[in-house]
Each structure stands twice: as structure tokens, then as C-alpha cells.
Coordinates of C-alpha atoms and ligand atoms in Angstrom, one line a residue:
X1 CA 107.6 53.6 -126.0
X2 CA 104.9 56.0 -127.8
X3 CA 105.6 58.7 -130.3
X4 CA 104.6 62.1 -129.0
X5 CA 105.1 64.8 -132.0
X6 CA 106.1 64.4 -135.9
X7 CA 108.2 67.5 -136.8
X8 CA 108.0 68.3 -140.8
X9 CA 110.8 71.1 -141.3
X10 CA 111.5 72.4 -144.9
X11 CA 114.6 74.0 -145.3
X12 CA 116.2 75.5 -148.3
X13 CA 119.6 76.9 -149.5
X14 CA 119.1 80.9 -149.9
X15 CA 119.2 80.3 -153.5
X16 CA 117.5 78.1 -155.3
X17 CA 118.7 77.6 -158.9
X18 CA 116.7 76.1 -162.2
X19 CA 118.5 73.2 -162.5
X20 CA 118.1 69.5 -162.4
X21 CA 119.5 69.0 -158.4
X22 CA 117.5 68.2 -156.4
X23 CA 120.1 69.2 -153.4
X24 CA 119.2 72.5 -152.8
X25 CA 115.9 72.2 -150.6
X26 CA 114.8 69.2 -148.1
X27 CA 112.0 68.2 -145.9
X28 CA 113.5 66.9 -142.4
X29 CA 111.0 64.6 -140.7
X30 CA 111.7 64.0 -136.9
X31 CA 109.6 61.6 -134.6
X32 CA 109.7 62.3 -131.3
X33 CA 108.7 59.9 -128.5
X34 CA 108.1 59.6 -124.7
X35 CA 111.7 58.4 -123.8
X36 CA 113.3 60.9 -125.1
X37 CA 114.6 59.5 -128.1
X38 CA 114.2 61.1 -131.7
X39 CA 114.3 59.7 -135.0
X40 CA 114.7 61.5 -137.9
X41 CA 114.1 61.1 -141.8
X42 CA 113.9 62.5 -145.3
X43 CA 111.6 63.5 -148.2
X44 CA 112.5 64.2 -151.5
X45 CA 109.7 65.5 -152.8
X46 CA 107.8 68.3 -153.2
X47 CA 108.6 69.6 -149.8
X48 CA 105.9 71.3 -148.9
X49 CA 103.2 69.5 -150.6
X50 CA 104.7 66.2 -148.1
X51 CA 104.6 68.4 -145.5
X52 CA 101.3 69.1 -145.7
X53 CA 100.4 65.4 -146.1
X54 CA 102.5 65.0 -142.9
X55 CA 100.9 67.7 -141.0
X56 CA 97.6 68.0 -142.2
X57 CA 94.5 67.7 -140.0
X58 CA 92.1 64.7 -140.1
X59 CA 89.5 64.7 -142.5
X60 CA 87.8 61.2 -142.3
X61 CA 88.7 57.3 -141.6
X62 CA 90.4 57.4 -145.7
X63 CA 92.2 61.1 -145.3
X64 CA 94.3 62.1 -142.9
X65 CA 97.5 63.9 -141.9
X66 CA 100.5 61.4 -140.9
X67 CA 101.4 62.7 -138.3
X68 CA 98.0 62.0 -136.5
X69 CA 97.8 58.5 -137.7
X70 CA 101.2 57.6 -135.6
X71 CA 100.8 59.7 -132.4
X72 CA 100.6 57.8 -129.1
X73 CA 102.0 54.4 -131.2
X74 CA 104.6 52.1 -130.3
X75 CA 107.4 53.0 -132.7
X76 CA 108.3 49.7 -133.0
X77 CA 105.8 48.5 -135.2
X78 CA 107.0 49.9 -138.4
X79 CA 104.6 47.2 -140.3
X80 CA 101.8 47.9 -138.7
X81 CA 102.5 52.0 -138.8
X82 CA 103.0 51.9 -143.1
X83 CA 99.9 49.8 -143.4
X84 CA 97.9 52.6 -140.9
X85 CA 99.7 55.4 -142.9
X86 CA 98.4 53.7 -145.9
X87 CA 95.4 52.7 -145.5
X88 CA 94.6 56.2 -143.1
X89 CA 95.5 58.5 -146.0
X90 CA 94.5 56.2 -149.2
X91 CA 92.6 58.8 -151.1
X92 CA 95.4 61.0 -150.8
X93 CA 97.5 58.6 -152.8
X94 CA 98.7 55.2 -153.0
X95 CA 101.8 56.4 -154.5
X96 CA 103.3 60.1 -155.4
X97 CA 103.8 62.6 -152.6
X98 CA 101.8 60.4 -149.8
X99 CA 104.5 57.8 -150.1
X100 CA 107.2 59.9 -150.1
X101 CA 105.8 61.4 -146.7
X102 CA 105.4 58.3 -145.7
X103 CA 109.3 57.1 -146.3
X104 CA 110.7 59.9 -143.9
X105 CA 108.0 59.1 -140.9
X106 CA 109.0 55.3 -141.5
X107 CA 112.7 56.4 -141.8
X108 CA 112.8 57.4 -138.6
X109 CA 110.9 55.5 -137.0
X110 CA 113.9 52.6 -138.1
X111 CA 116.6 55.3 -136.6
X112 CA 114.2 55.2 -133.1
X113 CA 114.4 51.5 -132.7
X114 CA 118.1 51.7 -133.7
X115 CA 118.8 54.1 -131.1
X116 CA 116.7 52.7 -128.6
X117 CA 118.5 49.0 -129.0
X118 CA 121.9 50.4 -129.4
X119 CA 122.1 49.0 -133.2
X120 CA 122.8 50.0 -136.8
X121 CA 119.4 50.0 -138.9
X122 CA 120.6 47.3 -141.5
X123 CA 121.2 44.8 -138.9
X124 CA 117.8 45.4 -137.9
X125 CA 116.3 44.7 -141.3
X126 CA 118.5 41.4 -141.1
X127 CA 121.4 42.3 -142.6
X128 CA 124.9 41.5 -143.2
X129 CA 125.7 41.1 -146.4
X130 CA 128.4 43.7 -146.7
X131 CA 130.4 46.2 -144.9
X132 CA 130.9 48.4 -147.9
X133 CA 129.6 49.2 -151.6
X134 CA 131.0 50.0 -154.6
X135 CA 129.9 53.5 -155.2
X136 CA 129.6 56.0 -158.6
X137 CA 130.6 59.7 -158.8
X138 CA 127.4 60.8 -160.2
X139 CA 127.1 64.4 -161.4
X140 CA 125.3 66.2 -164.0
X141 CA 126.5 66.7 -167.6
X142 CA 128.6 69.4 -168.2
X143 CA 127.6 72.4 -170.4
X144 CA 130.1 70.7 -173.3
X145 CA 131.1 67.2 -174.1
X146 CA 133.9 68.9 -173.5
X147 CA 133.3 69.9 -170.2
X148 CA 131.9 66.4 -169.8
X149 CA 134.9 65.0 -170.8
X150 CA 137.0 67.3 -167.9
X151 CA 134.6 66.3 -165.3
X152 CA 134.9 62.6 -165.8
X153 CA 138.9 63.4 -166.0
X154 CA 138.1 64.5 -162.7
X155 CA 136.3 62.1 -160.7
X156 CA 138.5 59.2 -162.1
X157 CA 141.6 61.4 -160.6
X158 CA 139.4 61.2 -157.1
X159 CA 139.8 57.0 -157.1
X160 CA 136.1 56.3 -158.3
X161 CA 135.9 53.4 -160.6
X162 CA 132.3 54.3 -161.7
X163 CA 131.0 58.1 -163.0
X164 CA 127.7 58.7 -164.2
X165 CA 126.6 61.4 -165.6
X166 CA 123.1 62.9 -166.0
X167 CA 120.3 64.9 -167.7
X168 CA 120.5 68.2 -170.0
X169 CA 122.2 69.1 -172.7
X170 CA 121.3 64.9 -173.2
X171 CA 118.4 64.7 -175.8
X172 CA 119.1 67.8 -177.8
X173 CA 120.2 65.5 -181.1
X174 CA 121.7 63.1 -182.1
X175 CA 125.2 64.3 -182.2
X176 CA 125.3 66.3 -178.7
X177 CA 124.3 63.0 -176.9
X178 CA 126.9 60.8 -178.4
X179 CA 129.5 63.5 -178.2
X180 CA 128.7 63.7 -174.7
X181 CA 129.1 59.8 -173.9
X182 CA 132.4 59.8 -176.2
X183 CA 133.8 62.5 -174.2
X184 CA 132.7 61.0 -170.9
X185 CA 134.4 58.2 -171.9
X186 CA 137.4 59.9 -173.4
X187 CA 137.9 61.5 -170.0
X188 CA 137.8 58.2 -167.7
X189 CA 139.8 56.4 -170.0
X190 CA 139.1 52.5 -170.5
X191 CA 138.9 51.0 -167.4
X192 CA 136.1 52.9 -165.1
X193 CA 132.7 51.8 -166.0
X194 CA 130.5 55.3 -167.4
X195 CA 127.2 55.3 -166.6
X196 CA 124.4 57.6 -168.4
X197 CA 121.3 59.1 -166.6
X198 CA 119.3 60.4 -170.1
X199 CA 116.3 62.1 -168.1
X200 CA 113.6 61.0 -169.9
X201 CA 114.0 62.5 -173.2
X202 CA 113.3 59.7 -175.9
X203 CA 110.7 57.7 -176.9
X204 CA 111.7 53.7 -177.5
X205 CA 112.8 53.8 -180.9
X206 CA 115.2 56.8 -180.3
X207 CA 116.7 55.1 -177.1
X208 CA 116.7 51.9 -179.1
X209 CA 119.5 53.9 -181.9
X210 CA 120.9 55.8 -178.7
X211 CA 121.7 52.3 -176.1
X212 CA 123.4 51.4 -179.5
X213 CA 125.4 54.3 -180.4
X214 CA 126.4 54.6 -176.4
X215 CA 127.6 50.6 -176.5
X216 CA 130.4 51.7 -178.8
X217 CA 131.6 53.6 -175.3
X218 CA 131.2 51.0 -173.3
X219 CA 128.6 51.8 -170.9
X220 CA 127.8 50.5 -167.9
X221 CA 124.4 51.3 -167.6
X222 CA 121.4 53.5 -169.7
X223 CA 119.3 55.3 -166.8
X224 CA 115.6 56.5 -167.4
X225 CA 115.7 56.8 -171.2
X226 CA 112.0 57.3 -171.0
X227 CA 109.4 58.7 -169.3
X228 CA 108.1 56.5 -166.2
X229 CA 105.1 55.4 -167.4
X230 CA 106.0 54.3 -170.6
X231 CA 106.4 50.2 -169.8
X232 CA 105.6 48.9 -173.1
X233 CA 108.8 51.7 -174.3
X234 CA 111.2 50.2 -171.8
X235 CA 110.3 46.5 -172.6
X236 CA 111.0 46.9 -176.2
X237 CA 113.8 49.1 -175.5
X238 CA 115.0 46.0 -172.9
X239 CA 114.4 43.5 -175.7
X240 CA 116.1 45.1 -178.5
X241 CA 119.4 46.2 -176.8
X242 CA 121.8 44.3 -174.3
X243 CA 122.4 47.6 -173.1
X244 CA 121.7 47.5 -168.9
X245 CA 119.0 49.4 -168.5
X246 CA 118.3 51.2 -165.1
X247 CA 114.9 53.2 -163.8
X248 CA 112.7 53.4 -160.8
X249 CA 114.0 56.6 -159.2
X250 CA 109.8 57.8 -160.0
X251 CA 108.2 55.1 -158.6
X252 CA 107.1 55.6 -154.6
X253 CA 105.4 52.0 -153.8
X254 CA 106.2 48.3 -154.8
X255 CA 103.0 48.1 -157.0
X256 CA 104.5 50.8 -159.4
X257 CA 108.1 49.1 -159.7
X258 CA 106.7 45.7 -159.7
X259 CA 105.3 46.8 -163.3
X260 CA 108.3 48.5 -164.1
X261 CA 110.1 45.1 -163.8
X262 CA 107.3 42.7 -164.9
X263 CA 106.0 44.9 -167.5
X264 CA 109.1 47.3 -168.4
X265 CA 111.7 44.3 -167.7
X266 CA 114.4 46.6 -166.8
X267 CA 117.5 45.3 -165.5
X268 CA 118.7 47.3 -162.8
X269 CA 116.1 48.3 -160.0
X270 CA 116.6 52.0 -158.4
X271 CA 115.2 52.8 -155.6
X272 CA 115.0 56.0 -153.4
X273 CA 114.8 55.6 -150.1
X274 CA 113.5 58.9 -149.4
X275 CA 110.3 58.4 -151.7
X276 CA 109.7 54.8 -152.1
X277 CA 108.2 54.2 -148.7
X278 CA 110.8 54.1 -146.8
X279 CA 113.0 51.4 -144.9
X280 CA 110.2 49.0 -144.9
X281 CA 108.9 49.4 -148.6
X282 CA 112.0 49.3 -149.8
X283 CA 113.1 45.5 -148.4
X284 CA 110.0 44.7 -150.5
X285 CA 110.7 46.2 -153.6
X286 CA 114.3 44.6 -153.1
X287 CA 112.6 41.1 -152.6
X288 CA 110.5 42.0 -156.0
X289 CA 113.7 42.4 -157.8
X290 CA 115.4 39.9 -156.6
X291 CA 112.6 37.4 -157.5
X292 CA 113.2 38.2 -160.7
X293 CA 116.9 38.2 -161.0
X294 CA 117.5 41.9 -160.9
X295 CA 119.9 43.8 -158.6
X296 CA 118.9 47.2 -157.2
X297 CA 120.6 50.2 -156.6
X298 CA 120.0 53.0 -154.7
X299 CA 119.1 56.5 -155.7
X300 CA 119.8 59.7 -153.7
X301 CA 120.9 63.2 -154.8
X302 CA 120.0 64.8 -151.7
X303 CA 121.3 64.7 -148.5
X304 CA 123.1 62.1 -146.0
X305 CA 120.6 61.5 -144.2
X306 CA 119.1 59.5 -147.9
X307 CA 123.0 58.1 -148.4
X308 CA 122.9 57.1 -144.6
X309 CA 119.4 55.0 -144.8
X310 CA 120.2 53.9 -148.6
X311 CA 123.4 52.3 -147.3
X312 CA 122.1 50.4 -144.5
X313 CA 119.0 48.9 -146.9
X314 CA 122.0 48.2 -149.6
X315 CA 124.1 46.5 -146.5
X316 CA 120.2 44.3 -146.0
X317 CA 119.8 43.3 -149.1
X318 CA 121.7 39.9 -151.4
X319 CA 121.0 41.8 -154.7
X320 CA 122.9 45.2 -154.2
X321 CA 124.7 46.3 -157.6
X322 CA 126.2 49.7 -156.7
X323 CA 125.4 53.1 -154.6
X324 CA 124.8 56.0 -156.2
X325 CA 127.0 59.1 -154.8
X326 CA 126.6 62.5 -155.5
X327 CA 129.9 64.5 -156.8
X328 CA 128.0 67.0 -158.5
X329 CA 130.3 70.3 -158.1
X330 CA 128.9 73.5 -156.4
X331 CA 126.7 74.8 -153.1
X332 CA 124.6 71.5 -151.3
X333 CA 122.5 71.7 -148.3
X334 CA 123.9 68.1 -147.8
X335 CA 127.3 69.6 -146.6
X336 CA 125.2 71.9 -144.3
X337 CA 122.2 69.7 -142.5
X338 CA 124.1 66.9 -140.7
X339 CA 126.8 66.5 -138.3
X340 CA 128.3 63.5 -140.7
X341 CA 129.6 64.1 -144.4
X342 CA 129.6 60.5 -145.3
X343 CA 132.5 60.4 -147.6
X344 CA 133.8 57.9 -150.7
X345 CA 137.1 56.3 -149.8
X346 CA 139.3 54.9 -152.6
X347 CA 135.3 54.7 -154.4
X348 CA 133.7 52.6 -151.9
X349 CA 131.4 53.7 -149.1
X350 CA 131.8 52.3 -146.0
X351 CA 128.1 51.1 -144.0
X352 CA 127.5 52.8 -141.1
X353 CA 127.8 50.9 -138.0
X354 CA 126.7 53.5 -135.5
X355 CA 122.8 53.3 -133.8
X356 CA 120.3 53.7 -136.1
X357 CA 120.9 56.0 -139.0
X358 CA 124.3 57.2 -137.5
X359 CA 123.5 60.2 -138.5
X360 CA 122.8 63.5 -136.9
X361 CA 121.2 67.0 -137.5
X362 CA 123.4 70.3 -137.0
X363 CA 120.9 72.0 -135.3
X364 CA 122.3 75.3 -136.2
X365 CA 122.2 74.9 -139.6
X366 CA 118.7 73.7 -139.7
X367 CA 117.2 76.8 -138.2
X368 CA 119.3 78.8 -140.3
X369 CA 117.9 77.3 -143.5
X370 CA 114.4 76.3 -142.0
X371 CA 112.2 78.1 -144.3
X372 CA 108.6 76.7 -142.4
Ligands
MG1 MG1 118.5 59.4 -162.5

């Protein structure tokens, strides 16, 4: 089998809104190969900056377009395509937007062997370990604590035993953020575990007084308190709190969450499957983790075809925690794009067991919404 075109298709909601969701736009990746079989994957990124690194034209042996670095390759040999992506396109970046192409060309070249040998991806990657996950609502904040507190009301009403909730008006002061995580908690009552996605807005002494504050609540986890790079913040943050604290949703390439864990010493390892570098970076990064007694969790606010690949690596991997999955209210291109809607039950989610990805375009809605 050889692949024979790489399609790169950004396609958008008709409005795109200023807001942290990072559902309304998405770069479809599909490989296409001599036997008829297509494999498709994801990039959350900036679209059309990976599209260009998909597309682009060859420039020399250390810069290249993608796409010309796989054509007429056997798409079976997703270890020897990353390290040809890789190394073929190494001044463009060993992390950042070149990995993220690189995670939906190596996405779907998984979904082509899948399809082509009539099995689910996380079997191929050796799995087993579960049928289904534990998942969290996760949503933005509302406006209000108060409207924090209604949402959370909310999702534990829908049967999820974990909500987390995310990003502005967090960081304001003081007193917003810890109204916000007493109303959050107010409105789950005391059982589901609440989970809080900060965004990036302290530095380590403020996250220090804030993974205090927030343990009152009972939290289950403190998500990206800081900004990405700021390992020597998150290890004293780590040290001075027993607070769980998650990040990696930034990183694109084991080198970068290998520090994050090493250096950083966070406790819960997120990775996106859609920017990481794919299906076969992402079983290393788990590996990292797990060497170092951490779980991982996935992270995906875009479409199913990201929930779809991240449960299939969660279903491959010992150290799974919990799946992230996206309850944020309003328009998505997620309920648009694909065939499936891959829906909580009773606040698990079940691993799909179809070929490949088990998951599928709708066509229509695709050149509706294709932008370029
Ligand atoms: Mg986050």
C-alpha cells in the first residue's frame, strides 16, 4: 500500500467568536492511498499556519512540506514516517505548529492501518486496558460564580461525576477566583470531583495562595496555573501544595513534557492528541509519565475525531486517569464534521471498537464549512 495525496482542509463555523473555544474552526487532514482507503486526522492548531506546513513545497533536505515527505510511502510504517516528518522539516520546528501537523498526518495514517486490517486503533498500539473511561464535563466558566454555580448544577443533573471548569473571569482577583470554585462546588454538591482549568494567569506564589484557597472546595485537580514555560513556577508550586496539579495541553513533542514532568514535576500529564504528535508520540509521552509515576489524561476541546483518537490512546495506555469531554454550551463544529457524535453515558465514554478511528467525515458538512 502507498499513500497517494495528503488533503489539508480548514473549515470554520460562519462565525467565529473571541473566546477561549477552540471548537469553532478545525484543520481535517486526510491521507489517501493506492487501495482506496483514506485515513483521516486532526490539528488543533493554528489552522492555516499547519496547513501550510502540511502543504508546503520542498525547500531543501531540512525544510519541507509534509505532505511531500510521505507520498508514495507504505503507510504502515508510522515510526519510520514521524522520524522522516521530523527530521524532513527540522528547521521548521521540533515542536509548535510542525508537530501539530505532524499529529493529524500520523493520526491517520493509524485510522489507514486500522481500516486496512479490519481493527480498532488502540488494539493496534497494544491495547486493552479498558473498554471505557471515566470522563469530565468540561466547560468554560460562566460570566458569574453564579452562573458557575448553575452550570455545574447542570452537568451533575446530566450523570457526570467529574466537571471542570475553565479560563476567564479566573485571575481577575482574589475574590472572583474563589467565588468561582465555591460556587462550582456549591452547585455539584459534595460528592462529584470539581476540577479547575486557571489558564495561565498566576505566577507561583499567587497559585501557591490560590491551590490553597481552592483545597477548602475540594478539588480534584489545578490545571495550567501558569504559563508553559515556567518549570521552576510549577515545581515549587508542586512542592508547596498537595493540590494535583495538571498541564501539558502546550506542549507538542516528548522532549517538552519530559521537562514539564522532570523539571515542573506536575502530577497529572495532559496530552492532546491532535498537537502532541500524534498516535505514535503520544504512547511515548505516556511511557515518560508512567516512568515517573504519573497518570495522563487527555486533552481535546475540538472535535470527535480528537475524542475518537484520544480514547483509543487512553484505552493503550496502564496510566489513564480520566478523559476530558467537552459540555461547553452553544454552536460546535464538532456536532457538524463527523458522522459519529460520541456521547457520555451515565459519565463514562465508551472506546470505540469500530476499524480504525471509527469515525467518519459528513462530507456535506465539510464543504459547507471548508473555508480553503
Ligand atoms: Mg486546559
Amino acid at each position: 500500500m502507498r499513500i497517494t495525496d495528503v488533503e489539508a482542509i480548514y473549515v470554520r463555523l460562519p462565525e467565529v467568536r473571541q473566546q477561549c473555544d477552540s471548537g469553532q474552526d478545525a484543520l481535517i487532514v486526510k491521507v489517501h492511498t493506492d487501495e482506496g482507503i483514506t485515513g483521516i486526522g486532526e490539528v488543533d492548531s493554528a489552522p492555516v499556519a499547519a496547513q501550510a506546513a502540511i502543504l508546503g513545497p520542498y525547500s531543501h533536505t531540512l525544510t519541507c512540506g509534509l505532505k511531500h515527505l510521505v507520498l508514495g510511502e507504505d503507510p504502515f510504517e508510522t515510526e519510520y514516517l514521524w522520524h522522516k516528518m521530523y527530521n524532513g522539516n527540522i528547521y521548521a520546528g521540533r515542536s509548535g505548529v510542525a508537530l501539530h501537523a505532524m499529529s493529524g498526518i500520523d493520526m491517520a495514517l493509524w485510522d489507514i492501518k486500522g481500516k486496512k486490517l479490519g481493527l480498532p486503533v488502540w488494539k493496534l498500539l497494544g491495547g486493552g486496558f479498558r473498554k471505557s473511561i471515566r470522563c469530565y464535563a468540561s466547560s468554560l466558566f460562566g460570566a458569574t460564580p453564579a452562573e458557575t454555580g448553575e452550570r455545574a448544577r447542570r452537568f451533575a443533573g446530566m450523570g457526570f461525576s467529574a466537571v471542570k471548569f475553565g479560563w476567564a473571569p479566573m485571575g481577575q482577583d482574589a475574590e472572583m477566583d474563589v467565588a468561582l470554585v465555591a460556587q462550582a462546588r456549591q452547585g455539584l454538591g459534595s460528592t462529584p470531583d470539581l476540577l479547575v482549568d486557571a489558564g495561565m494567569v498566576w505566577d507561583a506564589k499567587t497559585a501557591i495562595q490560590r491551590a490553597r484557597a481552592f483545597s477548602e472546595h475540594n478539588i480534584f485537580w489545578l490545571e495550567e496555573p501558569l504559563a508553559p514555560d515556567d518549570y521552576e513556577g510549577y515545581r515549587k508550586l508542586t512542592e508547596a501544595t498537595t493540590v494535583r496539579i495538571a498541564a501539558g495541553e502546550e506542549e507538542s513533542g516528548r522532549h517538552t513534557f519530559r521537562r514539564l514532568i522532570v523539571e515542573g514535576r506536575i502530577d497529572v500529564v495532559q496530552v492532546d492528541l491532535t498537537r502532541c504528535g500524534g498516535f505514535t508520540e503520544a504512547m511515548k509521552i505516556a511511557s515518560i509519565a508512567g516512568d515517573h509515576g504519573l497518570p495522563v489524561a487527555n486533552h481535546g476541546f475540538s472535535t470527535y475525531i480528537n475524542v475518537a483518537a484520544a480514547l483509543h490512546w487512553l484505552a493503550a495506555v496502564p496510566n489513564a486517569l480520566i478523559a476530558e469531554y467537552v459540555t461547553q454550551e452553544g454552536t460546535h463544529l464538532r456536532d457538524l464534521i463527523t458522522r459519529q457524535r460520541i456521547q457520555a453515558v451515565d459519565g463514562y465514554l465508551a472506546v470505540p471498537q469500530e476499524p480504525g478511528l471509527g469515525v467518519e467525515l459528513n462530507e456535506d458538512a465539510i464543504r459547507d464549512l471548508r473555508v480553503v
